[in-house]
Amino acid sequence: RGEHCNHGGGCGHRFNWNETLVLGPFQEALAAFSADLMSSSNVVCDCPNRRVRDGPNQDTLLLRPQLCSLDPDRWPQLLEGVGRLMGVAMRTSLPLRLHLNPLVWRWLCSGSLALGLDDLAEADQQTANVVRHLRSLASEEEFASLGGEFAFEGE
């Protein structure tokens, strides 16, 4: 077996450059949690930029918005549980592989739903462009010349 890593805190990693990283049970549990959360179609979904292959952060995921509306009492519990695991991962200096969109991280860190168009563009470039265009219209006539009714539908 290889040397212990100098990771600090006696994490138990043993690394041999000719083999793969051997994790302890705690590290394996965190890795399994990350993988389960990121593969759960009930909790996360692809960001719109990925679906249309346009804009930044196409390799990230969003929290599914239906979770909040379906069961508003469990939504804070889910976020609190994820937050606690993130705290444990930070305290132990272990990676928690959550490929969440920067929009989600900003929302989690700020605790506010007041995010701007630039934040929206991180997840949905096309919708942000449409909103910018609609805001740039100078008069009711310009808006009427676009024709039709506008409706935004979420997933």
PDB file of C-alpha atoms in Angstrom:
ATOM      1  CA  ARG A   1       0.000   0.000   0.000  1.00  0.00           C
ATOM      2  CA  GLY A   2       1.023   3.570  -0.569  1.00  0.00           C
ATOM      3  CA  GLU A   3       1.711   6.399   1.835  1.00  0.00           C
ATOM      4  CA  HIS A   4      -0.976   8.111   3.886  1.00  0.00           C
ATOM      5  CA  CYS A   5      -1.944  11.413   2.322  1.00  0.00           C
ATOM      6  CA  ASN A   6      -0.944  14.642   4.041  1.00  0.00           C
ATOM      7  CA  HIS A   7      -4.568  15.701   3.915  1.00  0.00           C
ATOM      8  CA  GLY A   8      -4.603  16.383   7.654  1.00  0.00           C
ATOM      9  CA  GLY A   9      -6.812  15.057  10.381  1.00  0.00           C
ATOM     10  CA  GLY A  10      -5.923  11.400   9.781  1.00  0.00           C
ATOM     11  CA  CYS A  11      -8.487  10.973   7.030  1.00  0.00           C
ATOM     12  CA  GLY A  12      -7.402   7.424   6.237  1.00  0.00           C
ATOM     13  CA  HIS A  13      -6.695   7.854   2.544  1.00  0.00           C
ATOM     14  CA  ARG A  14      -3.948   5.651   1.227  1.00  0.00           C
ATOM     15  CA  PHE A  15      -2.644   6.535  -2.172  1.00  0.00           C
ATOM     16  CA  ASN A  16      -0.515   4.448  -4.455  1.00  0.00           C
ATOM     17  CA  TRP A  17       0.336   6.208  -7.703  1.00  0.00           C
ATOM     18  CA  ASN A  18      -0.121   2.913  -9.568  1.00  0.00           C
ATOM     19  CA  GLU A  19      -3.602   2.288  -8.151  1.00  0.00           C
ATOM     20  CA  THR A  20      -6.701   4.271  -7.330  1.00  0.00           C
ATOM     21  CA  LEU A  21      -7.574   6.170  -4.195  1.00  0.00           C
ATOM     22  CA  VAL A  22      -8.845   3.934  -1.386  1.00  0.00           C
ATOM     23  CA  LEU A  23     -11.503   5.653   0.682  1.00  0.00           C
ATOM     24  CA  GLY A  24     -12.681   4.899   4.181  1.00  0.00           C
ATOM     25  CA  PRO A  25     -16.347   4.199   4.938  1.00  0.00           C
ATOM     26  CA  PHE A  26     -17.140   7.838   5.820  1.00  0.00           C
ATOM     27  CA  GLN A  27     -15.652   9.121   2.564  1.00  0.00           C
ATOM     28  CA  GLU A  28     -17.494   6.417   0.628  1.00  0.00           C
ATOM     29  CA  ALA A  29     -20.769   7.427   2.287  1.00  0.00           C
ATOM     30  CA  LEU A  30     -20.277  11.086   1.275  1.00  0.00           C
ATOM     31  CA  ALA A  31     -19.404  10.034  -2.285  1.00  0.00           C
ATOM     32  CA  ALA A  32     -22.506   7.812  -2.431  1.00  0.00           C
ATOM     33  CA  PHE A  33     -24.713  10.631  -1.138  1.00  0.00           C
ATOM     34  CA  SER A  34     -23.353  13.021  -3.777  1.00  0.00           C
ATOM     35  CA  ALA A  35     -23.905  10.486  -6.546  1.00  0.00           C
ATOM     36  CA  ASP A  36     -27.437   9.666  -5.362  1.00  0.00           C
ATOM     37  CA  LEU A  37     -28.445  13.313  -5.099  1.00  0.00           C
ATOM     38  CA  MET A  38     -27.000  14.227  -8.490  1.00  0.00           C
ATOM     39  CA  SER A  39     -28.684  11.267 -10.216  1.00  0.00           C
ATOM     40  CA  SER A  40     -32.102  11.724  -8.576  1.00  0.00           C
ATOM     41  CA  SER A  41     -34.545  13.029 -11.173  1.00  0.00           C
ATOM     42  CA  ASN A  42     -36.959  13.819  -8.313  1.00  0.00           C
ATOM     43  CA  VAL A  43     -34.591  16.368  -6.754  1.00  0.00           C
ATOM     44  CA  VAL A  44     -32.485  17.830  -9.590  1.00  0.00           C
ATOM     45  CA  CYS A  45     -32.961  18.522 -13.294  1.00  0.00           C
ATOM     46  CA  ASP A  46     -30.766  19.681 -16.165  1.00  0.00           C
ATOM     47  CA  CYS A  47     -30.477  23.426 -16.482  1.00  0.00           C
ATOM     48  CA  PRO A  48     -32.154  24.857 -19.606  1.00  0.00           C
ATOM     49  CA  ASN A  49     -28.769  25.877 -21.031  1.00  0.00           C
ATOM     50  CA  ARG A  50     -27.872  22.187 -21.218  1.00  0.00           C
ATOM     51  CA  ARG A  51     -31.142  21.194 -22.865  1.00  0.00           C
ATOM     52  CA  VAL A  52     -30.757  23.772 -25.650  1.00  0.00           C
ATOM     53  CA  ARG A  53     -26.935  23.609 -25.725  1.00  0.00           C
ATOM     54  CA  ASP A  54     -26.633  27.392 -25.377  1.00  0.00           C
ATOM     55  CA  GLY A  55     -25.050  29.552 -22.708  1.00  0.00           C
ATOM     56  CA  PRO A  56     -22.721  28.862 -19.792  1.00  0.00           C
ATOM     57  CA  ASN A  57     -22.768  26.086 -17.190  1.00  0.00           C
ATOM     58  CA  GLN A  58     -24.251  23.384 -19.394  1.00  0.00           C
ATOM     59  CA  ASP A  59     -22.723  20.707 -17.167  1.00  0.00           C
ATOM     60  CA  THR A  60     -24.650  21.761 -14.062  1.00  0.00           C
ATOM     61  CA  LEU A  61     -27.982  20.879 -12.483  1.00  0.00           C
ATOM     62  CA  LEU A  62     -30.803  22.838 -10.862  1.00  0.00           C
ATOM     63  CA  LEU A  63     -32.967  21.914  -7.910  1.00  0.00           C
ATOM     64  CA  ARG A  64     -36.357  20.856  -9.226  1.00  0.00           C
ATOM     65  CA  PRO A  65     -38.789  23.753  -8.601  1.00  0.00           C
ATOM     66  CA  GLN A  66     -41.780  21.433  -8.091  1.00  0.00           C
ATOM     67  CA  LEU A  67     -40.308  20.279  -4.772  1.00  0.00           C
ATOM     68  CA  CYS A  68     -41.173  23.571  -3.121  1.00  0.00           C
ATOM     69  CA  SER A  69     -44.752  23.668  -4.384  1.00  0.00           C
ATOM     70  CA  LEU A  70     -45.572  19.978  -3.853  1.00  0.00           C
ATOM     71  CA  ASP A  71     -44.607  19.788  -0.199  1.00  0.00           C
ATOM     72  CA  PRO A  72     -43.595  23.160   1.268  1.00  0.00           C
ATOM     73  CA  ASP A  73     -43.025  21.630   4.723  1.00  0.00           C
ATOM     74  CA  ARG A  74     -40.370  19.161   3.530  1.00  0.00           C
ATOM     75  CA  TRP A  75     -38.476  21.618   1.284  1.00  0.00           C
ATOM     76  CA  PRO A  76     -36.689  23.372   4.189  1.00  0.00           C
ATOM     77  CA  GLN A  77     -35.891  19.972   5.729  1.00  0.00           C
ATOM     78  CA  LEU A  78     -34.287  18.802   2.480  1.00  0.00           C
ATOM     79  CA  LEU A  79     -32.183  21.959   2.212  1.00  0.00           C
ATOM     80  CA  GLU A  80     -31.206  21.748   5.876  1.00  0.00           C
ATOM     81  CA  GLY A  81     -30.115  18.127   5.458  1.00  0.00           C
ATOM     82  CA  VAL A  82     -28.019  18.950   2.398  1.00  0.00           C
ATOM     83  CA  GLY A  83     -26.561  21.937   4.254  1.00  0.00           C
ATOM     84  CA  ARG A  84     -25.555  19.771   7.197  1.00  0.00           C
ATOM     85  CA  LEU A  85     -23.810  17.286   4.922  1.00  0.00           C
ATOM     86  CA  MET A  86     -22.039  20.174   3.185  1.00  0.00           C
ATOM     87  CA  GLY A  87     -20.902  21.415   6.591  1.00  0.00           C
ATOM     88  CA  VAL A  88     -19.583  17.977   7.552  1.00  0.00           C
ATOM     89  CA  ALA A  89     -17.759  17.721   4.228  1.00  0.00           C
ATOM     90  CA  MET A  90     -16.163  21.153   4.750  1.00  0.00           C
ATOM     91  CA  ARG A  91     -15.145  20.405   8.344  1.00  0.00           C
ATOM     92  CA  THR A  92     -13.471  17.173   7.265  1.00  0.00           C
ATOM     93  CA  SER A  93     -11.994  18.713   4.086  1.00  0.00           C
ATOM     94  CA  LEU A  94     -13.620  16.044   1.935  1.00  0.00           C
ATOM     95  CA  PRO A  95     -15.155  16.726  -1.469  1.00  0.00           C
ATOM     96  CA  LEU A  96     -18.911  16.627  -1.875  1.00  0.00           C
ATOM     97  CA  ARG A  97     -19.478  16.401  -5.614  1.00  0.00           C
ATOM     98  CA  LEU A  98     -22.543  18.567  -6.140  1.00  0.00           C
ATOM     99  CA  HIS A  99     -22.637  19.869  -9.701  1.00  0.00           C
ATOM    100  CA  LEU A 100     -25.183  22.576  -8.997  1.00  0.00           C
ATOM    101  CA  ASN A 101     -25.618  25.650 -11.171  1.00  0.00           C
ATOM    102  CA  PRO A 102     -24.115  28.927  -9.861  1.00  0.00           C
ATOM    103  CA  LEU A 103     -27.689  30.259  -9.666  1.00  0.00           C
ATOM    104  CA  VAL A 104     -28.458  27.626  -7.017  1.00  0.00           C
ATOM    105  CA  TRP A 105     -25.268  28.377  -5.061  1.00  0.00           C
ATOM    106  CA  ARG A 106     -26.012  32.137  -5.058  1.00  0.00           C
ATOM    107  CA  TRP A 107     -29.551  31.470  -3.877  1.00  0.00           C
ATOM    108  CA  LEU A 108     -28.351  29.119  -1.130  1.00  0.00           C
ATOM    109  CA  CYS A 109     -25.659  31.535   0.039  1.00  0.00           C
ATOM    110  CA  SER A 110     -27.789  34.685  -0.056  1.00  0.00           C
ATOM    111  CA  GLY A 111     -31.023  33.156   1.265  1.00  0.00           C
ATOM    112  CA  SER A 112     -32.882  35.534  -1.009  1.00  0.00           C
ATOM    113  CA  LEU A 113     -34.985  34.981  -4.095  1.00  0.00           C
ATOM    114  CA  ALA A 114     -34.014  38.449  -5.368  1.00  0.00           C
ATOM    115  CA  LEU A 115     -31.616  37.435  -8.125  1.00  0.00           C
ATOM    116  CA  GLY A 116     -31.051  39.367 -11.348  1.00  0.00           C
ATOM    117  CA  LEU A 117     -31.060  38.650 -15.064  1.00  0.00           C
ATOM    118  CA  ASP A 118     -27.353  37.893 -15.056  1.00  0.00           C
ATOM    119  CA  ASP A 119     -28.033  35.213 -12.454  1.00  0.00           C
ATOM    120  CA  LEU A 120     -30.848  33.814 -14.606  1.00  0.00           C
ATOM    121  CA  ALA A 121     -28.534  33.706 -17.637  1.00  0.00           C
ATOM    122  CA  GLU A 122     -26.256  31.333 -15.704  1.00  0.00           C
ATOM    123  CA  ALA A 123     -29.023  28.735 -15.959  1.00  0.00           C
ATOM    124  CA  ASP A 124     -31.280  29.868 -18.835  1.00  0.00           C
ATOM    125  CA  GLN A 125     -29.587  32.105 -21.398  1.00  0.00           C
ATOM    126  CA  GLN A 126     -32.523  32.149 -23.838  1.00  0.00           C
ATOM    127  CA  THR A 127     -35.101  33.265 -21.279  1.00  0.00           C
ATOM    128  CA  ALA A 128     -32.741  35.965 -20.004  1.00  0.00           C
ATOM    129  CA  ASN A 129     -32.322  37.244 -23.585  1.00  0.00           C
ATOM    130  CA  VAL A 130     -36.100  37.356 -24.133  1.00  0.00           C
ATOM    131  CA  VAL A 131     -36.649  39.276 -20.882  1.00  0.00           C
ATOM    132  CA  ARG A 132     -33.873  41.732 -21.803  1.00  0.00           C
ATOM    133  CA  HIS A 133     -35.484  42.267 -25.209  1.00  0.00           C
ATOM    134  CA  LEU A 134     -38.925  42.833 -23.672  1.00  0.00           C
ATOM    135  CA  ARG A 135     -37.463  45.333 -21.207  1.00  0.00           C
ATOM    136  CA  SER A 136     -35.792  47.227 -24.039  1.00  0.00           C
ATOM    137  CA  LEU A 137     -39.111  47.916 -25.784  1.00  0.00           C
ATOM    138  CA  ALA A 138     -39.899  51.618 -25.631  1.00  0.00           C
ATOM    139  CA  SER A 139     -43.657  51.621 -26.116  1.00  0.00           C
ATOM    140  CA  GLU A 140     -46.867  49.601 -26.045  1.00  0.00           C
ATOM    141  CA  GLU A 141     -46.914  49.711 -29.851  1.00  0.00           C
ATOM    142  CA  GLU A 142     -43.562  47.960 -30.082  1.00  0.00           C
ATOM    143  CA  PHE A 143     -44.821  45.291 -27.706  1.00  0.00           C
ATOM    144  CA  ALA A 144     -48.053  44.879 -29.694  1.00  0.00           C
ATOM    145  CA  SER A 145     -46.040  44.578 -32.922  1.00  0.00           C
ATOM    146  CA  LEU A 146     -44.452  41.405 -31.567  1.00  0.00           C
ATOM    147  CA  GLY A 147     -47.864  39.735 -31.898  1.00  0.00           C
ATOM    148  CA  GLY A 148     -49.336  36.953 -29.876  1.00  0.00           C
ATOM    149  CA  GLU A 149     -49.465  36.429 -26.166  1.00  0.00           C
ATOM    150  CA  PHE A 150     -46.456  35.694 -24.024  1.00  0.00           C
ATOM    151  CA  ALA A 151     -46.505  32.919 -21.484  1.00  0.00           C
ATOM    152  CA  PHE A 152     -43.573  31.439 -19.641  1.00  0.00           C
ATOM    153  CA  GLU A 153     -43.903  27.874 -18.499  1.00  0.00           C
ATOM    154  CA  GLY A 154     -41.535  26.167 -16.126  1.00  0.00           C
ATOM    155  CA  GLU A 155     -40.661  22.535 -15.977  1.00  0.00           C
TER     156      GLU A 155
END
